[in-house]
CSV table of C-alpha atoms in Angstrom, one decimal:
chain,number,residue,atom,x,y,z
H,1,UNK,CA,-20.2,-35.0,-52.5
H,2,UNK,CA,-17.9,-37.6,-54.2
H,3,UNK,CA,-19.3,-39.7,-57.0
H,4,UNK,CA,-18.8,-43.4,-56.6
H,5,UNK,CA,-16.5,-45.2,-58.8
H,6,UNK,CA,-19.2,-48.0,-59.7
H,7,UNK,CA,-21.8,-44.8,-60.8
H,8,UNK,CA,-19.2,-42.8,-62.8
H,9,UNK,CA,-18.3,-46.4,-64.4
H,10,UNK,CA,-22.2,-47.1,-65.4
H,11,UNK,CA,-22.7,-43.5,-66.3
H,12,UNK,CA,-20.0,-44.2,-68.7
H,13,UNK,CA,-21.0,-47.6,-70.2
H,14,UNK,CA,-22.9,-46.9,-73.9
H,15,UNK,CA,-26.3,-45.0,-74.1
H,16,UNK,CA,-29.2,-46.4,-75.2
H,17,UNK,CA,-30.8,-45.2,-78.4
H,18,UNK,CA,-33.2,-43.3,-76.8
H,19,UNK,CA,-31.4,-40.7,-75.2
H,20,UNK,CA,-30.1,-42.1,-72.2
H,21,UNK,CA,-33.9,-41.6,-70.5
H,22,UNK,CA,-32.9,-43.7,-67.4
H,23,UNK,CA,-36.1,-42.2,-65.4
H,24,UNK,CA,-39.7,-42.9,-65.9
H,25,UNK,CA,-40.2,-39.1,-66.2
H,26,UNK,CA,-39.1,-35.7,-66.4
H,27,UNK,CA,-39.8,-32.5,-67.5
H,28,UNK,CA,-40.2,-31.8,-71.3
H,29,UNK,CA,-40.5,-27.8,-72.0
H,30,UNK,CA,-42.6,-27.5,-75.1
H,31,UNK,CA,-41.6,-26.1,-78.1
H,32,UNK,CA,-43.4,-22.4,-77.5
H,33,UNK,CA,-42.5,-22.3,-73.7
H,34,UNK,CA,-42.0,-18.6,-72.3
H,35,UNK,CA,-38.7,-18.8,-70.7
H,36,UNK,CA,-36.5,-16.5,-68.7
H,37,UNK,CA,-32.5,-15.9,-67.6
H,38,UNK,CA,-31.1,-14.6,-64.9
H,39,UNK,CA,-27.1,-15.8,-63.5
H,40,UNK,CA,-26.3,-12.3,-61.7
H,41,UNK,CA,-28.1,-10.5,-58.7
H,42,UNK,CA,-31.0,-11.0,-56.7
H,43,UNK,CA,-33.3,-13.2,-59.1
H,44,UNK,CA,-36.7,-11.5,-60.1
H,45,UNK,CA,-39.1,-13.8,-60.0
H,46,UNK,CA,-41.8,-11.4,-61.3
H,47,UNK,CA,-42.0,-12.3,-64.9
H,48,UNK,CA,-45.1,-14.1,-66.3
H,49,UNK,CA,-43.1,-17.0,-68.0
H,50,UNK,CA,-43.2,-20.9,-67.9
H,51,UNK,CA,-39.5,-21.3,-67.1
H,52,UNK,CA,-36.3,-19.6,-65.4
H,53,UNK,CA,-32.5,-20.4,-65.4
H,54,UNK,CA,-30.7,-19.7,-62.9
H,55,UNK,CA,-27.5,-20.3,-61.2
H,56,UNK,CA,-26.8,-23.4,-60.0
H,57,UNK,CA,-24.4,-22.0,-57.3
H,58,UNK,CA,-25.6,-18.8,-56.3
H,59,UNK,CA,-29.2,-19.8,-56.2
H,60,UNK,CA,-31.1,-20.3,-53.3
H,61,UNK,CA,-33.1,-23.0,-52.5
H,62,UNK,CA,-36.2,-21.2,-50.7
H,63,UNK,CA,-36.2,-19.2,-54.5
H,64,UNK,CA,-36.9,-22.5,-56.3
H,65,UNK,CA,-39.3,-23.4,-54.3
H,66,UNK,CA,-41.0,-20.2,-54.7
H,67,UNK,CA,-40.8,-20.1,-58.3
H,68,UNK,CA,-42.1,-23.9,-58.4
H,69,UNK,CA,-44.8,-23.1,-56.4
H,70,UNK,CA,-45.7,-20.6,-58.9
H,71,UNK,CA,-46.2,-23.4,-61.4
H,72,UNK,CA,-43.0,-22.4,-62.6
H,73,UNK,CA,-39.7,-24.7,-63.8
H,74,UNK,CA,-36.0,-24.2,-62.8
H,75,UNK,CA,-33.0,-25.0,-64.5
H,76,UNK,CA,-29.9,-24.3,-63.1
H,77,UNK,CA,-27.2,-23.2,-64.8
H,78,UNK,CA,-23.6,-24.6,-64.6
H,79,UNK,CA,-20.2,-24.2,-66.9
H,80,UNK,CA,-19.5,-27.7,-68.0
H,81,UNK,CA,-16.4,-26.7,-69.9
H,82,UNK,CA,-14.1,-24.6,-67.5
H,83,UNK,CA,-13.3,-24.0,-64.2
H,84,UNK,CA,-14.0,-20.9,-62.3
H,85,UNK,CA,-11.9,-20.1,-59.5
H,86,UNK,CA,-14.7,-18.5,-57.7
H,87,UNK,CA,-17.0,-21.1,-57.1
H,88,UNK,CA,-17.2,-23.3,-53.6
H,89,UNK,CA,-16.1,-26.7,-55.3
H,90,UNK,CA,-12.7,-25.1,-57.5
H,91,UNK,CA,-10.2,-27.0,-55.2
H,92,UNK,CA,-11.6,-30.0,-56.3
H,93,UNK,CA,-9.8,-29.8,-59.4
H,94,UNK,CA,-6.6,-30.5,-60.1
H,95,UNK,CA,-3.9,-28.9,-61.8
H,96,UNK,CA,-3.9,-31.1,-65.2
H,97,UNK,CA,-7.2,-30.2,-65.6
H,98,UNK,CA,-6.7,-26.9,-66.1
H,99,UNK,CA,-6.2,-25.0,-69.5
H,100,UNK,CA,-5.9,-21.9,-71.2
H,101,UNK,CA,-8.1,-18.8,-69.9
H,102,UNK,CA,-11.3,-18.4,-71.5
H,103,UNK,CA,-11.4,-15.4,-73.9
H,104,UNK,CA,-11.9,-12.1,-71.4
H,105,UNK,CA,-13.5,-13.8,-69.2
H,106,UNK,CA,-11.3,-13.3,-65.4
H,107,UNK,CA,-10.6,-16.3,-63.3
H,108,UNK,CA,-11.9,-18.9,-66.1
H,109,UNK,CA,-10.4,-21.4,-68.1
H,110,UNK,CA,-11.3,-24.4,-69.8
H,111,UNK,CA,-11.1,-27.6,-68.2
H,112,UNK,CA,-9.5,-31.2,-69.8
H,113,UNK,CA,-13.1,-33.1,-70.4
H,114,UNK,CA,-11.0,-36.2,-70.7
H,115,UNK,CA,-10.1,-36.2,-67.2
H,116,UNK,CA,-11.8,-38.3,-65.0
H,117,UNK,CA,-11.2,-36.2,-62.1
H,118,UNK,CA,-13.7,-33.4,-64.2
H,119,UNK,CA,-16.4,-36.2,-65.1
H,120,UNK,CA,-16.5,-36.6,-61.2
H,121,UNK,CA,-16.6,-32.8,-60.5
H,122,UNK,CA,-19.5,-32.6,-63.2
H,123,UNK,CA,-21.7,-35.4,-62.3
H,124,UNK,CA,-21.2,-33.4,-58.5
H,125,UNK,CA,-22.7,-30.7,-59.5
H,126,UNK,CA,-25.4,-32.1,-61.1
H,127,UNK,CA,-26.4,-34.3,-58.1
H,128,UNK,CA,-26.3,-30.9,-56.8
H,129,UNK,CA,-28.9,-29.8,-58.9
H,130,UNK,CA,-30.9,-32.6,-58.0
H,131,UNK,CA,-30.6,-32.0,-54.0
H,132,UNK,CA,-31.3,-28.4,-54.7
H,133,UNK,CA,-34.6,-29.6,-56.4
H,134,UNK,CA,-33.4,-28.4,-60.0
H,135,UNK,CA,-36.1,-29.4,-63.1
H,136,UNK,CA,-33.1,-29.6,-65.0
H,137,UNK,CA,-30.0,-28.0,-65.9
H,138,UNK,CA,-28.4,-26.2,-68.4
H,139,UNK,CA,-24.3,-27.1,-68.6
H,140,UNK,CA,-22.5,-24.3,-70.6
H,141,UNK,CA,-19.2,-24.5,-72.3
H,142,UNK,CA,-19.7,-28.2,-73.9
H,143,UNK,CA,-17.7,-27.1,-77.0
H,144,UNK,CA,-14.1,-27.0,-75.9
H,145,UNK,CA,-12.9,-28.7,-79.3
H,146,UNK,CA,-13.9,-25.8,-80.9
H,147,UNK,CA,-11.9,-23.5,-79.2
H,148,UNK,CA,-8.2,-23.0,-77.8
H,149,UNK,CA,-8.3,-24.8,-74.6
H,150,UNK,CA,-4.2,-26.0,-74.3
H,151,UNK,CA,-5.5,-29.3,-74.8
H,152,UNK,CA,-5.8,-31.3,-77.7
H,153,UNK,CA,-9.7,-32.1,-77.6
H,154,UNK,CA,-11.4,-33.6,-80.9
H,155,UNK,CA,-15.2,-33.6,-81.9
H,156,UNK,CA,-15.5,-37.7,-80.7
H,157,UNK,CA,-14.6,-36.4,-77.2
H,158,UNK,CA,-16.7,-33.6,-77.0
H,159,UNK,CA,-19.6,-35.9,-77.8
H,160,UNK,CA,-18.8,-38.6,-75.4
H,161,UNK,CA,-18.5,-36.1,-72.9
H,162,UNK,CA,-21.6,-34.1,-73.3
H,163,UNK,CA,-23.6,-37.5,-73.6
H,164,UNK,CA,-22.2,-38.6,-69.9
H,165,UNK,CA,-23.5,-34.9,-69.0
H,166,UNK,CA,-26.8,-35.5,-70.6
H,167,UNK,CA,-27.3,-39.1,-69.0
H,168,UNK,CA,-26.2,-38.0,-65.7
H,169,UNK,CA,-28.9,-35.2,-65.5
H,170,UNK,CA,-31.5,-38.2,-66.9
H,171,UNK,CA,-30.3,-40.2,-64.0
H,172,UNK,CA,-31.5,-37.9,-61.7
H,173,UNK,CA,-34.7,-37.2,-63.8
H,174,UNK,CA,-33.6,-33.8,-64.6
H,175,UNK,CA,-34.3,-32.5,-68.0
H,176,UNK,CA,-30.7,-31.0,-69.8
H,177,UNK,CA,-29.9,-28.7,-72.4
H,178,UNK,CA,-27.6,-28.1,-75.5
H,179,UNK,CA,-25.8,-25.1,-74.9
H,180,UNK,CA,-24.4,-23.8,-78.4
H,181,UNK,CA,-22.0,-26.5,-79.6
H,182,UNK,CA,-23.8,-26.3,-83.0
H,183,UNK,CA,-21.8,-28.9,-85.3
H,184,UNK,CA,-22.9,-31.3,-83.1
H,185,UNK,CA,-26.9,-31.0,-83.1
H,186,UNK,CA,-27.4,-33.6,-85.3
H,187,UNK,CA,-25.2,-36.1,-82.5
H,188,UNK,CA,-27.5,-34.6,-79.9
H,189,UNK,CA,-30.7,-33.5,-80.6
H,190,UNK,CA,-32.0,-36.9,-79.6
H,191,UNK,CA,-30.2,-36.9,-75.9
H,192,UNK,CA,-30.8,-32.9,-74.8
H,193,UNK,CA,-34.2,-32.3,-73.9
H,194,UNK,CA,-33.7,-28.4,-75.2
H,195,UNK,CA,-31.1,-26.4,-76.8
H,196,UNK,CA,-30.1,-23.2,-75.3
H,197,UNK,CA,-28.4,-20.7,-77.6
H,198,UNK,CA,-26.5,-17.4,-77.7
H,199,UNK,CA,-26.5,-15.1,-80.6
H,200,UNK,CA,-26.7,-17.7,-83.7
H,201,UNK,CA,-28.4,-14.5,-85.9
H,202,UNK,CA,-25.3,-12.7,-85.4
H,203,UNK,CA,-23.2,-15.6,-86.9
H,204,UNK,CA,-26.0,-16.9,-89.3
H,205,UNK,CA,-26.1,-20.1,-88.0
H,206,UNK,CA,-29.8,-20.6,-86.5
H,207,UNK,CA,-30.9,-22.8,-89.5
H,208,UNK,CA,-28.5,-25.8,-87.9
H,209,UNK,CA,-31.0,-25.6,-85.0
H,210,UNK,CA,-33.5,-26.3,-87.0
H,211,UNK,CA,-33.4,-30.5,-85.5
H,212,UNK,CA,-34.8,-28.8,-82.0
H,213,UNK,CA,-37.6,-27.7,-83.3
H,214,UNK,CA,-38.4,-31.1,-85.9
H,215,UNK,CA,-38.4,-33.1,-83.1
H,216,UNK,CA,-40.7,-30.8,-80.7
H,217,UNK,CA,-38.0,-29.2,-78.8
H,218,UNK,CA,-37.5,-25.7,-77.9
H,219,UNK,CA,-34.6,-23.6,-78.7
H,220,UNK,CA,-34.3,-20.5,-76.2
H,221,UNK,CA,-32.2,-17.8,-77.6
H,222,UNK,CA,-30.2,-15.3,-76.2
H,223,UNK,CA,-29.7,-11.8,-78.3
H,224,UNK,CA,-27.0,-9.5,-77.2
H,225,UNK,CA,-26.8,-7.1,-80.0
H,226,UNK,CA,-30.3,-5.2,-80.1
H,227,UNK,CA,-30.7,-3.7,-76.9
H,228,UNK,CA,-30.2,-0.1,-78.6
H,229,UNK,CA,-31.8,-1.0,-81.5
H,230,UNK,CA,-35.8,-1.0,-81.0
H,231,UNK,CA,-36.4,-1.1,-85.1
H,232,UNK,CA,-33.6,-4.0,-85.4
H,233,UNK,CA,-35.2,-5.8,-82.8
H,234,UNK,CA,-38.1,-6.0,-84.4
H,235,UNK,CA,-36.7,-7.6,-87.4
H,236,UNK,CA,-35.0,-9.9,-85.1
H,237,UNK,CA,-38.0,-11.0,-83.6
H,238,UNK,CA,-40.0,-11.8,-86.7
H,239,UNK,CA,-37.5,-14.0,-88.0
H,240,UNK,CA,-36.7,-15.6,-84.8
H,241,UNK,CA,-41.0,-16.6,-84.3
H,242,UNK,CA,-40.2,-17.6,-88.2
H,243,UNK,CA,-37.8,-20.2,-87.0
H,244,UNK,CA,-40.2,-21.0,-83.6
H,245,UNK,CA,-37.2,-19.9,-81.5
H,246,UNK,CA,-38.0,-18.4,-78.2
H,247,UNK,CA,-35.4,-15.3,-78.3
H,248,UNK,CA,-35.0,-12.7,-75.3
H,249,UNK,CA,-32.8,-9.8,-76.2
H,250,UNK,CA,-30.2,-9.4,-72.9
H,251,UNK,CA,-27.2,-8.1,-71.3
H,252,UNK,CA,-24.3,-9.8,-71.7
H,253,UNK,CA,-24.1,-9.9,-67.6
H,254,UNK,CA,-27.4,-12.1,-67.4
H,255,UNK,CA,-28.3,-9.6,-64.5
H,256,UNK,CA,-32.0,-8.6,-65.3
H,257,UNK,CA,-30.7,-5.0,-65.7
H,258,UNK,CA,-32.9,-5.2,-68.9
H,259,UNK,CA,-34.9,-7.9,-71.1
H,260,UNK,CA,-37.0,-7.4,-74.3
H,261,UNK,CA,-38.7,-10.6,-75.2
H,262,UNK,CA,-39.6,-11.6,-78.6
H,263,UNK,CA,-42.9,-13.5,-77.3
């Protein structure tokens, strides 16, 4: 797949106020929806919840029609922000677009979002998504200004880029999420259908997700630290149904190995 010129050129033209909602419809997970994550192994599809992620590469197609059939939604999981040098489509990027390696993280490192070349890759992948028969996807990674990437991104960037992201996925009717990237909510909360989130307890930062859940929106978050910690858990859940956040307490893998849910 190769974007066209002419639809990478409209995809970049301004967004309308509404969110970029260029199709008549597409799936809105409420704010309480039951959710589930798995990006390693064989998925199970056992659990009794209204919506899986999954990986956008490694899944296969005859599991998201099962789990559909189940009266179940998929959204597939992709990095946004770096390139892996394991998945099908890496030689599709070129060396400028390349940066510094992501944290401990082997064969990953964060990609130049300015580059046009990525924008192409991106909008590939979700099209992707789309032929795969996605509900919508959930990019990862959309806050290389933050972070040491070798390239000097700024906050105005990120947010162009993650608004092509979120209006591509609209194109295709495809619902999309925030992952993280929480100085920029109150830019986004009105173009990501959901926000997807990893450890904001931890850092104390879940009030700024607050604008998910005024406007109806879920906010499905990840805990990594309580796994050993039964009585902490608990805590963690009653302050995470506080805030009407849907948290599962996970490995760090994302490989099903274990999963407590706060709902």
């Amino acid at each position: 797949m190769d974007l066209s010129l002419s639809l990478l050129s409209a995809l970049l033209l301004p967004l309308p106020t509404d969110g970029g909602n260029l199709a008549a419809e597409r799936y809105q997970p409420p704010v309480d929806v039951q959710w589930h994550i798995q990006l390693q192994g064989e998925v199970n599809i056992g659990y009794d919840v209204d919506l899986y992620v999954v990986d956008l590469f490694d899944i296969e197609e005859s599991v998201i029609d099962d789990l559909q059939a189940a009266g179940k939604k998929v959204i597939c999981y992709f990095s946004a922000g770096t390139y892996e040098n394991w998945r099908p489509d890496r030689y599709r990027f070129l060396p400028t677009d390349k940066g510094r390696r992501l944290g401990n993280w082997p064969g990953e490192r964060w990609l130049d979002i300015r580059s046009l070349n990525v924008r192409k890759r991106m909008a590939d992948r979700i099209e992707l998504a789309a032929e795969k028969g996605c509900d919508g996807v959930d990019p990862d990674n959309v806050d290389g200004y933050t972070n040491q990437t070798g390239f000097p991104l700024n906050s105005r960037q990120q947010l162009s880029y993650n608004r092509f992201l979120f209006r591509t996925a609209h194109k295709y009717g495809m619902a999309v999420s925030l992952k993280n990237d929480l100085q920029q909510v109150n830019e986004l909360v009105d173009y990501a259908d959901f926000a997807v989130n990893e450890s904001c307890h931890e850092w104390r930062e879940c009030h700024l997700l607050q604008p998910f859940i005024d406007a109806g929106k879920p906010v499905l978050h990840i805990d990594y630290r309580f796994s050993q910690d039964a009585a902490g858990r608990g805590y963690h859940c009653e302050h995470m149904n506080t805030l009407g956040f849907q948290s599962l307490t996970l490995p760090l893998a994302l490989d099903d190995s274990y999963r407590f849910s706060c709902f």
